[in-house]
């Protein structure tokens, strides 16, 4: 199968996919009181201790199955991280100049539902008039996480009466309803798990070939290449050619020419991972959510990635230790496979697909997470006694795209 189909199956297969069965997001029971924490080092130690306790409790509950655990900015810095999203959304809603329409928010892949709850808490507390017109819809592909969000919502209704939430348990790629109302569309650390395709280029002709995953006679996975014929890959490369992007795989033509003359020299460049599934998502935004405003946060670079351009990190958790891998061709369902996002290229592709006019394209912004938080969060809430601010120091490899 195509590489994107192999990765998509590994992550999202309803019977054995990583997000269907194994994934658990670390969520501290209470938010941290940063005013009583000495400095960033003490905060790191507190997080590590709570993380360890959480891991041990998981292992004690099910010794036969190794659950996959990770943490996010939303969970570590709740509710203040979510409040920053809420403040941005409310500000933009007010600036829209059309206050008679409802504030409609879609969130893709909401995890534990923490961001949803923090955003609604903020709007309810600080913007009660807008809260009455707020509708919040979660699109969640994972049945397990969708059920968890429903249970959190039931609990929260007792406390804050957030009865404006709808959890839609389906893949965004199966969406077929047109939403004509203006809406905000959130995706926080979601794009990194969108499946990619792999291409390489012929050193001489510079023509791309597409990667295919096959199983050999021993049942091991192997990668083979064929001329590009997949319509989605062709379309993505065609769109990318209309931008200023130049693939690093084809830089330095002189060096490649000299390399070709060496005996037993490879005839293909290093692999390049391209976000074809992301292009499908942009198509759905354009066709089904024509009046959307996009709010995206994700990684733009990652350590310990496998070989290749824009290559993913592939890892699994075993006996409370994270184990990195050197290939994406691993046993489906047991490994997280997540990619960096080239935000500058994404901005250009997004503009070509979803925003045709020049005036619209000028409103698309890419920001470092630190810059976004400085604008929209109350930094006093996450400042330690030393003056250090862990919320600004963690996840420095994250960017935002706002449209």
GROMACS .gro file of C-alpha atoms in nm:
model
  403
    1UNK     CA    1   0.000   0.000   0.000
    2UNK     CA    2   0.098   0.365  -0.028
    3UNK     CA    3   0.305   0.488   0.266
    4UNK     CA    4   0.028   0.725   0.380
    5UNK     CA    5  -0.220   0.436   0.389
    6UNK     CA    6   0.022   0.222   0.591
    7UNK     CA    7   0.082   0.503   0.844
    8UNK     CA    8  -0.287   0.592   0.859
    9UNK     CA    9  -0.375   0.228   0.928
   10UNK     CA   10  -0.108   0.204   1.197
   11UNK     CA   11  -0.242   0.509   1.380
   12UNK     CA   12  -0.617   0.502   1.324
   13UNK     CA   13  -0.735   0.149   1.245
   14UNK     CA   14  -1.043   0.109   1.471
   15UNK     CA   15  -0.941  -0.243   1.580
   16UNK     CA   16  -0.570  -0.205   1.653
   17UNK     CA   17  -0.462   0.151   1.568
   18UNK     CA   18  -0.239   0.345   1.805
   19UNK     CA   19  -0.502   0.609   1.883
   20UNK     CA   20  -0.785   0.357   1.896
   21UNK     CA   21  -0.632   0.136   2.166
   22UNK     CA   22  -0.303   0.245   2.320
   23UNK     CA   23  -0.283   0.623   2.350
   24UNK     CA   24  -0.332   0.801   2.683
   25UNK     CA   25  -0.264   1.170   2.746
   26UNK     CA   26  -0.105   1.261   3.079
   27UNK     CA   27  -0.330   1.500   3.268
   28UNK     CA   28  -0.244   1.625   3.620
   29UNK     CA   29  -0.543   1.604   3.852
   30UNK     CA   30  -0.501   1.968   3.957
   31UNK     CA   31  -0.337   2.260   3.784
   32UNK     CA   32   0.007   2.369   3.909
   33UNK     CA   33   0.043   2.662   4.146
   34UNK     CA   34   0.339   2.831   3.978
   35UNK     CA   35   0.356   3.110   4.237
   36UNK     CA   36   0.474   2.850   4.491
   37UNK     CA   37   0.727   2.683   4.258
   38UNK     CA   38   1.086   2.802   4.292
   39UNK     CA   39   1.196   2.789   3.928
   40UNK     CA   40   1.174   2.595   3.603
   41UNK     CA   41   1.398   2.317   3.734
   42UNK     CA   42   1.167   2.252   4.029
   43UNK     CA   43   0.869   2.251   3.791
   44UNK     CA   44   1.044   1.994   3.570
   45UNK     CA   45   1.106   1.774   3.874
   46UNK     CA   46   0.742   1.802   3.987
   47UNK     CA   47   0.617   1.709   3.639
   48UNK     CA   48   0.858   1.415   3.619
   49UNK     CA   49   0.741   1.288   3.958
   50UNK     CA   50   0.371   1.311   3.869
   51UNK     CA   51   0.439   1.157   3.528
   52UNK     CA   52   0.612   0.864   3.696
   53UNK     CA   53   0.322   0.813   3.937
   54UNK     CA   54   0.078   0.820   3.645
   55UNK     CA   55   0.284   0.564   3.451
   56UNK     CA   56   0.301   0.328   3.750
   57UNK     CA   57  -0.075   0.353   3.800
   58UNK     CA   58  -0.129   0.261   3.434
   59UNK     CA   59   0.100  -0.040   3.459
   60UNK     CA   60  -0.069  -0.154   3.781
   61UNK     CA   61  -0.411  -0.143   3.615
   62UNK     CA   62  -0.310  -0.354   3.316
   63UNK     CA   63   0.018  -0.537   3.340
   64UNK     CA   64  -0.036  -0.720   3.010
   65UNK     CA   65  -0.072  -0.412   2.791
   66UNK     CA   66   0.182  -0.132   2.762
   67UNK     CA   67  -0.017   0.189   2.729
   68UNK     CA   68   0.133   0.474   2.529
   69UNK     CA   69   0.156   0.799   2.726
   70UNK     CA   70   0.248   1.155   2.634
   71UNK     CA   71   0.185   1.509   2.757
   72UNK     CA   72   0.084   1.838   2.594
   73UNK     CA   73   0.100   2.211   2.667
   74UNK     CA   74  -0.276   2.208   2.721
   75UNK     CA   75  -0.246   1.961   3.009
   76UNK     CA   76   0.072   2.094   3.174
   77UNK     CA   77  -0.039   2.456   3.175
   78UNK     CA   78  -0.414   2.422   3.222
   79UNK     CA   79  -0.621   2.630   3.234
   80UNK     CA   80  -0.396   2.919   3.127
   81UNK     CA   81  -0.288   2.770   2.793
   82UNK     CA   82  -0.651   2.711   2.695
   83UNK     CA   83  -0.742   3.058   2.819
   84UNK     CA   84  -0.500   3.203   2.560
   85UNK     CA   85  -0.688   3.022   2.282
   86UNK     CA   86  -1.016   3.150   2.422
   87UNK     CA   87  -0.897   3.510   2.443
   88UNK     CA   88  -0.775   3.498   2.082
   89UNK     CA   89  -1.103   3.348   1.960
   90UNK     CA   90  -1.318   3.598   2.151
   91UNK     CA   91  -1.109   3.893   2.030
   92UNK     CA   92  -1.137   3.781   1.669
   93UNK     CA   93  -1.509   3.711   1.707
   94UNK     CA   94  -1.564   4.065   1.832
   95UNK     CA   95  -1.349   4.214   1.555
   96UNK     CA   96  -1.555   4.024   1.299
   97UNK     CA   97  -1.819   4.292   1.323
   98UNK     CA   98  -2.108   4.046   1.303
   99UNK     CA   99  -2.202   3.974   1.666
  100UNK     CA  100  -2.552   3.851   1.584
  101UNK     CA  101  -2.424   3.512   1.463
  102UNK     CA  102  -2.332   3.241   1.711
  103UNK     CA  103  -1.974   3.173   1.812
  104UNK     CA  104  -1.923   2.827   1.663
  105UNK     CA  105  -1.604   2.638   1.746
  106UNK     CA  106  -1.493   2.308   1.597
  107UNK     CA  107  -1.204   2.123   1.755
  108UNK     CA  108  -1.034   1.838   1.575
  109UNK     CA  109  -0.893   1.560   1.792
  110UNK     CA  110  -0.964   1.704   2.136
  111UNK     CA  111  -0.771   1.448   2.342
  112UNK     CA  112  -0.894   1.449   2.703
  113UNK     CA  113  -1.124   1.743   2.630
  114UNK     CA  114  -0.913   1.976   2.845
  115UNK     CA  115  -0.873   2.252   2.585
  116UNK     CA  116  -1.249   2.246   2.524
  117UNK     CA  117  -1.326   2.282   2.894
  118UNK     CA  118  -1.070   2.559   2.948
  119UNK     CA  119  -1.197   2.759   2.650
  120UNK     CA  120  -1.560   2.730   2.762
  121UNK     CA  121  -1.470   2.813   3.123
  122UNK     CA  122  -1.297   3.131   3.005
  123UNK     CA  123  -1.585   3.244   2.784
  124UNK     CA  124  -1.841   3.168   3.054
  125UNK     CA  125  -1.643   3.358   3.320
  126UNK     CA  126  -1.523   3.661   3.125
  127UNK     CA  127  -1.767   3.687   2.831
  128UNK     CA  128  -2.105   3.566   2.961
  129UNK     CA  129  -2.303   3.734   2.682
  130UNK     CA  130  -2.093   3.559   2.416
  131UNK     CA  131  -2.108   3.233   2.611
  132UNK     CA  132  -2.485   3.224   2.564
  133UNK     CA  133  -2.427   3.217   2.186
  134UNK     CA  134  -2.138   2.967   2.192
  135UNK     CA  135  -2.157   2.623   2.033
  136UNK     CA  136  -1.863   2.385   2.065
  137UNK     CA  137  -1.828   2.074   1.847
  138UNK     CA  138  -1.555   1.816   1.887
  139UNK     CA  139  -1.467   1.597   1.588
  140UNK     CA  140  -1.294   1.293   1.734
  141UNK     CA  141  -1.185   0.989   1.531
  142UNK     CA  142  -1.098   0.782   1.840
  143UNK     CA  143  -1.400   0.612   2.001
  144UNK     CA  144  -1.206   0.574   2.326
  145UNK     CA  145  -1.123   0.945   2.348
  146UNK     CA  146  -1.472   1.047   2.236
  147UNK     CA  147  -1.619   0.842   2.520
  148UNK     CA  148  -1.374   0.999   2.767
  149UNK     CA  149  -1.475   1.347   2.647
  150UNK     CA  150  -1.842   1.260   2.700
  151UNK     CA  151  -1.771   1.149   3.057
  152UNK     CA  152  -1.572   1.466   3.131
  153UNK     CA  153  -1.855   1.670   2.985
  154UNK     CA  154  -2.111   1.500   3.207
  155UNK     CA  155  -1.899   1.583   3.513
  156UNK     CA  156  -1.841   1.939   3.402
  157UNK     CA  157  -2.211   2.000   3.345
  158UNK     CA  158  -2.264   1.959   3.718
  159UNK     CA  159  -2.005   2.228   3.788
  160UNK     CA  160  -2.029   2.475   3.503
  161UNK     CA  161  -2.330   2.365   3.298
  162UNK     CA  162  -2.151   2.356   2.962
  163UNK     CA  163  -2.445   2.219   2.768
  164UNK     CA  164  -2.330   2.368   2.437
  165UNK     CA  165  -2.095   2.080   2.353
  166UNK     CA  166  -2.146   1.817   2.086
  167UNK     CA  167  -1.898   1.532   2.040
  168UNK     CA  168  -1.900   1.393   1.686
  169UNK     CA  169  -1.729   1.054   1.673
  170UNK     CA  170  -1.618   1.035   1.311
  171UNK     CA  171  -1.310   1.099   1.103
  172UNK     CA  172  -1.288   1.450   0.960
  173UNK     CA  173  -1.198   1.278   0.632
  174UNK     CA  174  -1.549   1.128   0.624
  175UNK     CA  175  -1.714   1.467   0.671
  176UNK     CA  176  -1.979   1.544   0.406
  177UNK     CA  177  -2.195   1.818   0.561
  178UNK     CA  178  -2.157   2.180   0.450
  179UNK     CA  179  -2.139   2.428   0.741
  180UNK     CA  180  -2.234   2.766   0.599
  181UNK     CA  181  -2.203   2.957   0.927
  182UNK     CA  182  -1.881   3.138   1.024
  183UNK     CA  183  -1.678   2.919   1.259
  184UNK     CA  184  -1.339   2.871   1.420
  185UNK     CA  185  -1.162   2.543   1.349
  186UNK     CA  186  -0.902   2.436   1.608
  187UNK     CA  187  -0.639   2.166   1.570
  188UNK     CA  188  -0.387   2.148   1.853
  189UNK     CA  189  -0.110   1.894   1.795
  190UNK     CA  190  -0.319   1.711   1.536
  191UNK     CA  191  -0.141   1.777   1.207
  192UNK     CA  192   0.168   1.595   1.332
  193UNK     CA  193  -0.026   1.267   1.320
  194UNK     CA  194  -0.165   1.318   0.969
  195UNK     CA  195  -0.023   1.045   0.748
  196UNK     CA  196   0.242   1.139   0.490
  197UNK     CA  197   0.362   0.989   0.166
  198UNK     CA  198   0.727   0.928   0.082
  199UNK     CA  199   0.890   1.035  -0.242
  200UNK     CA  200   1.247   1.025  -0.370
  201UNK     CA  201   1.399   1.179  -0.678
  202UNK     CA  202   1.607   1.027  -0.952
  203UNK     CA  203   1.953   1.183  -0.925
  204UNK     CA  204   1.984   1.233  -1.301
  205UNK     CA  205   1.633   1.314  -1.424
  206UNK     CA  206   1.513   1.475  -1.098
  207UNK     CA  207   1.177   1.303  -1.149
  208UNK     CA  208   1.002   1.187  -0.830
  209UNK     CA  209   0.906   0.830  -0.745
  210UNK     CA  210   0.651   0.729  -0.481
  211UNK     CA  211   0.705   0.490  -0.191
  212UNK     CA  212   0.507   0.169  -0.147
  213UNK     CA  213   0.511  -0.059   0.159
  214UNK     CA  214   0.512  -0.432   0.087
  215UNK     CA  215   0.548  -0.742   0.304
  216UNK     CA  216   0.817  -0.994   0.207
  217UNK     CA  217   0.799  -1.373   0.240
  218UNK     CA  218   0.914  -1.349   0.604
  219UNK     CA  219   0.636  -1.104   0.691
  220UNK     CA  220   0.876  -0.811   0.728
  221UNK     CA  221   0.788  -0.472   0.578
  222UNK     CA  222   0.995  -0.331   0.292
  223UNK     CA  223   0.986  -0.012   0.090
  224UNK     CA  224   0.980  -0.014  -0.291
  225UNK     CA  225   0.945   0.274  -0.535
  226UNK     CA  226   0.754   0.329  -0.856
  227UNK     CA  227   0.692   0.631  -1.083
  228UNK     CA  228   0.451   0.878  -0.928
  229UNK     CA  229   0.097   0.791  -1.037
  230UNK     CA  230  -0.113   0.860  -0.727
  231UNK     CA  231  -0.347   1.155  -0.801
  232UNK     CA  232  -0.311   1.305  -0.452
  233UNK     CA  233   0.070   1.299  -0.464
  234UNK     CA  234   0.062   1.450  -0.813
  235UNK     CA  235  -0.172   1.725  -0.700
  236UNK     CA  236   0.030   1.808  -0.389
  237UNK     CA  237   0.354   1.834  -0.587
  238UNK     CA  238   0.177   2.050  -0.847
  239UNK     CA  239   0.054   2.289  -0.576
  240UNK     CA  240   0.395   2.296  -0.412
  241UNK     CA  241   0.556   2.388  -0.744
  242UNK     CA  242   0.345   2.706  -0.740
  243UNK     CA  243   0.514   2.818  -0.417
  244UNK     CA  244   0.870   2.933  -0.353
  245UNK     CA  245   0.960   2.602  -0.188
  246UNK     CA  246   1.265   2.415  -0.317
  247UNK     CA  247   1.321   2.064  -0.190
  248UNK     CA  248   1.654   2.014  -0.011
  249UNK     CA  249   1.680   1.675  -0.183
  250UNK     CA  250   1.761   1.840  -0.517
  251UNK     CA  251   1.994   2.114  -0.400
  252UNK     CA  252   2.357   2.129  -0.512
  253UNK     CA  253   2.329   1.988  -0.864
  254UNK     CA  254   2.710   1.983  -0.909
  255UNK     CA  255   2.757   1.760  -0.603
  256UNK     CA  256   2.490   1.523  -0.728
  257UNK     CA  257   2.654   1.509  -1.070
  258UNK     CA  258   2.989   1.415  -0.917
  259UNK     CA  259   2.822   1.157  -0.693
  260UNK     CA  260   2.661   0.987  -0.993
  261UNK     CA  261   3.006   0.912  -1.133
  262UNK     CA  262   3.109   0.713  -0.826
  263UNK     CA  263   3.089   0.332  -0.851
  264UNK     CA  264   2.777   0.181  -0.692
  265UNK     CA  265   2.637   0.528  -0.627
  266UNK     CA  266   2.265   0.530  -0.536
  267UNK     CA  267   2.031   0.644  -0.811
  268UNK     CA  268   1.775   0.800  -0.575
  269UNK     CA  269   1.794   1.089  -0.329
  270UNK     CA  270   1.717   1.062   0.040
  271UNK     CA  271   1.345   1.019   0.119
  272UNK     CA  272   1.117   1.319   0.153
  273UNK     CA  273   0.791   1.296   0.348
  274UNK     CA  274   0.506   1.502   0.204
  275UNK     CA  275   0.179   1.584   0.392
  276UNK     CA  276  -0.075   1.449   0.143
  277UNK     CA  277  -0.335   1.375   0.412
  278UNK     CA  278  -0.310   1.737   0.522
  279UNK     CA  279  -0.401   1.840   0.167
  280UNK     CA  280  -0.718   1.630   0.193
  281UNK     CA  281  -0.800   1.810   0.517
  282UNK     CA  282  -0.760   2.150   0.346
  283UNK     CA  283  -0.997   2.033   0.072
  284UNK     CA  284  -1.259   1.950   0.336
  285UNK     CA  285  -1.211   2.291   0.500
  286UNK     CA  286  -1.264   2.463   0.166
  287UNK     CA  287  -1.568   2.258   0.062
  288UNK     CA  288  -1.746   2.194   0.394
  289UNK     CA  289  -1.640   2.490   0.611
  290UNK     CA  290  -1.616   2.779   0.360
  291UNK     CA  291  -1.636   3.049   0.630
  292UNK     CA  292  -1.385   2.894   0.870
  293UNK     CA  293  -1.108   3.061   1.067
  294UNK     CA  294  -0.818   2.824   1.126
  295UNK     CA  295  -0.628   2.804   1.458
  296UNK     CA  296  -0.345   2.551   1.434
  297UNK     CA  297  -0.063   2.471   1.676
  298UNK     CA  298   0.194   2.201   1.614
  299UNK     CA  299   0.562   2.106   1.599
  300UNK     CA  300   0.777   2.263   1.330
  301UNK     CA  301   1.086   2.059   1.419
  302UNK     CA  302   1.144   1.737   1.609
  303UNK     CA  303   1.446   1.568   1.767
  304UNK     CA  304   1.532   1.201   1.710
  305UNK     CA  305   1.347   1.176   1.378
  306UNK     CA  306   1.417   0.895   1.133
  307UNK     CA  307   1.620   0.959   0.817
  308UNK     CA  308   1.470   1.189   0.556
  309UNK     CA  309   1.340   1.538   0.484
  310UNK     CA  310   1.048   1.632   0.715
  311UNK     CA  311   1.076   1.279   0.853
  312UNK     CA  312   0.874   1.165   1.154
  313UNK     CA  313   0.966   1.056   1.501
  314UNK     CA  314   0.867   0.693   1.556
  315UNK     CA  315   0.861   0.577   1.916
  316UNK     CA  316   0.692   0.351   2.166
  317UNK     CA  317   0.681   0.326   2.543
  318UNK     CA  318   0.812   0.007   2.703
  319UNK     CA  319   0.855  -0.046   3.078
  320UNK     CA  320   0.821   0.329   3.147
  321UNK     CA  321   1.088   0.413   2.891
  322UNK     CA  322   1.037   0.585   2.555
  323UNK     CA  323   1.206   0.385   2.279
  324UNK     CA  324   1.285   0.568   1.951
  325UNK     CA  325   1.286   0.373   1.623
  326UNK     CA  326   1.474   0.417   1.295
  327UNK     CA  327   1.185   0.337   1.058
  328UNK     CA  328   0.811   0.394   1.025
  329UNK     CA  329   0.767   0.033   0.903
  330UNK     CA  330   0.691  -0.102   1.250
  331UNK     CA  331   0.420  -0.322   1.398
  332UNK     CA  332   0.093  -0.129   1.338
  333UNK     CA  333  -0.076   0.012   1.646
  334UNK     CA  334   0.210   0.002   1.897
  335UNK     CA  335   0.411   0.304   1.782
  336UNK     CA  336   0.342   0.675   1.768
  337UNK     CA  337   0.439   0.822   1.429
  338UNK     CA  338   0.439   1.201   1.427
  339UNK     CA  339   0.576   1.457   1.182
  340UNK     CA  340   0.705   1.813   1.189
  341UNK     CA  341   0.501   2.072   0.999
  342UNK     CA  342   0.665   2.319   0.762
  343UNK     CA  343   0.444   2.613   0.860
  344UNK     CA  344   0.571   2.851   0.595
  345UNK     CA  345   0.498   2.597   0.321
  346UNK     CA  346   0.165   2.511   0.485
  347UNK     CA  347   0.070   2.878   0.475
  348UNK     CA  348   0.135   2.889   0.100
  349UNK     CA  349  -0.053   2.565   0.028
  350UNK     CA  350  -0.342   2.674   0.252
  351UNK     CA  351  -0.360   3.002   0.065
  352UNK     CA  352  -0.375   2.824  -0.273
  353UNK     CA  353  -0.646   2.582  -0.159
  354UNK     CA  354  -0.863   2.785   0.080
  355UNK     CA  355  -0.793   3.156   0.031
  356UNK     CA  356  -0.803   3.278  -0.327
  357UNK     CA  357  -0.792   3.657  -0.286
  358UNK     CA  358  -0.480   3.854  -0.198
  359UNK     CA  359  -0.664   4.039   0.081
  360UNK     CA  360  -0.752   3.708   0.247
  361UNK     CA  361  -0.401   3.569   0.211
  362UNK     CA  362  -0.249   3.868   0.390
  363UNK     CA  363  -0.451   3.774   0.700
  364UNK     CA  364  -0.284   3.433   0.733
  365UNK     CA  365  -0.021   3.452   1.008
  366UNK     CA  366   0.247   3.215   1.134
  367UNK     CA  367   0.367   3.276   1.490
  368UNK     CA  368   0.605   3.110   1.731
  369UNK     CA  369   0.414   2.968   2.029
  370UNK     CA  370   0.599   3.206   2.261
  371UNK     CA  371   0.481   3.503   2.054
  372UNK     CA  372   0.120   3.382   2.058
  373UNK     CA  373   0.126   3.330   2.435
  374UNK     CA  374   0.281   3.671   2.501
  375UNK     CA  375  -0.007   3.829   2.311
  376UNK     CA  376  -0.299   3.633   2.449
  377UNK     CA  377  -0.213   3.466   2.782
  378UNK     CA  378  -0.186   3.599   3.136
  379UNK     CA  379   0.181   3.518   3.192
  380UNK     CA  380   0.167   3.608   3.560
  381UNK     CA  381  -0.027   3.285   3.620
  382UNK     CA  382   0.260   3.062   3.502
  383UNK     CA  383   0.553   3.260   3.644
  384UNK     CA  384   0.766   3.094   3.911
  385UNK     CA  385   0.925   3.264   4.213
  386UNK     CA  386   1.251   3.309   4.019
  387UNK     CA  387   1.071   3.497   3.740
  388UNK     CA  388   1.111   3.209   3.495
  389UNK     CA  389   0.802   3.116   3.297
  390UNK     CA  390   0.783   2.744   3.207
  391UNK     CA  391   0.492   2.798   2.967
  392UNK     CA  392   0.722   3.012   2.751
  393UNK     CA  393   1.018   2.775   2.794
  394UNK     CA  394   0.847   2.445   2.715
  395UNK     CA  395   0.755   2.340   2.360
  396UNK     CA  396   0.975   2.597   2.190
  397UNK     CA  397   0.949   2.386   1.875
  398UNK     CA  398   0.578   2.473   1.831
  399UNK     CA  399   0.429   2.729   1.592
  400UNK     CA  400   0.079   2.862   1.527
  401UNK     CA  401  -0.104   2.925   1.201
  402UNK     CA  402  -0.395   3.170   1.228
  403UNK     CA  403  -0.625   3.258   0.940
   0.00000   0.00000   0.00000
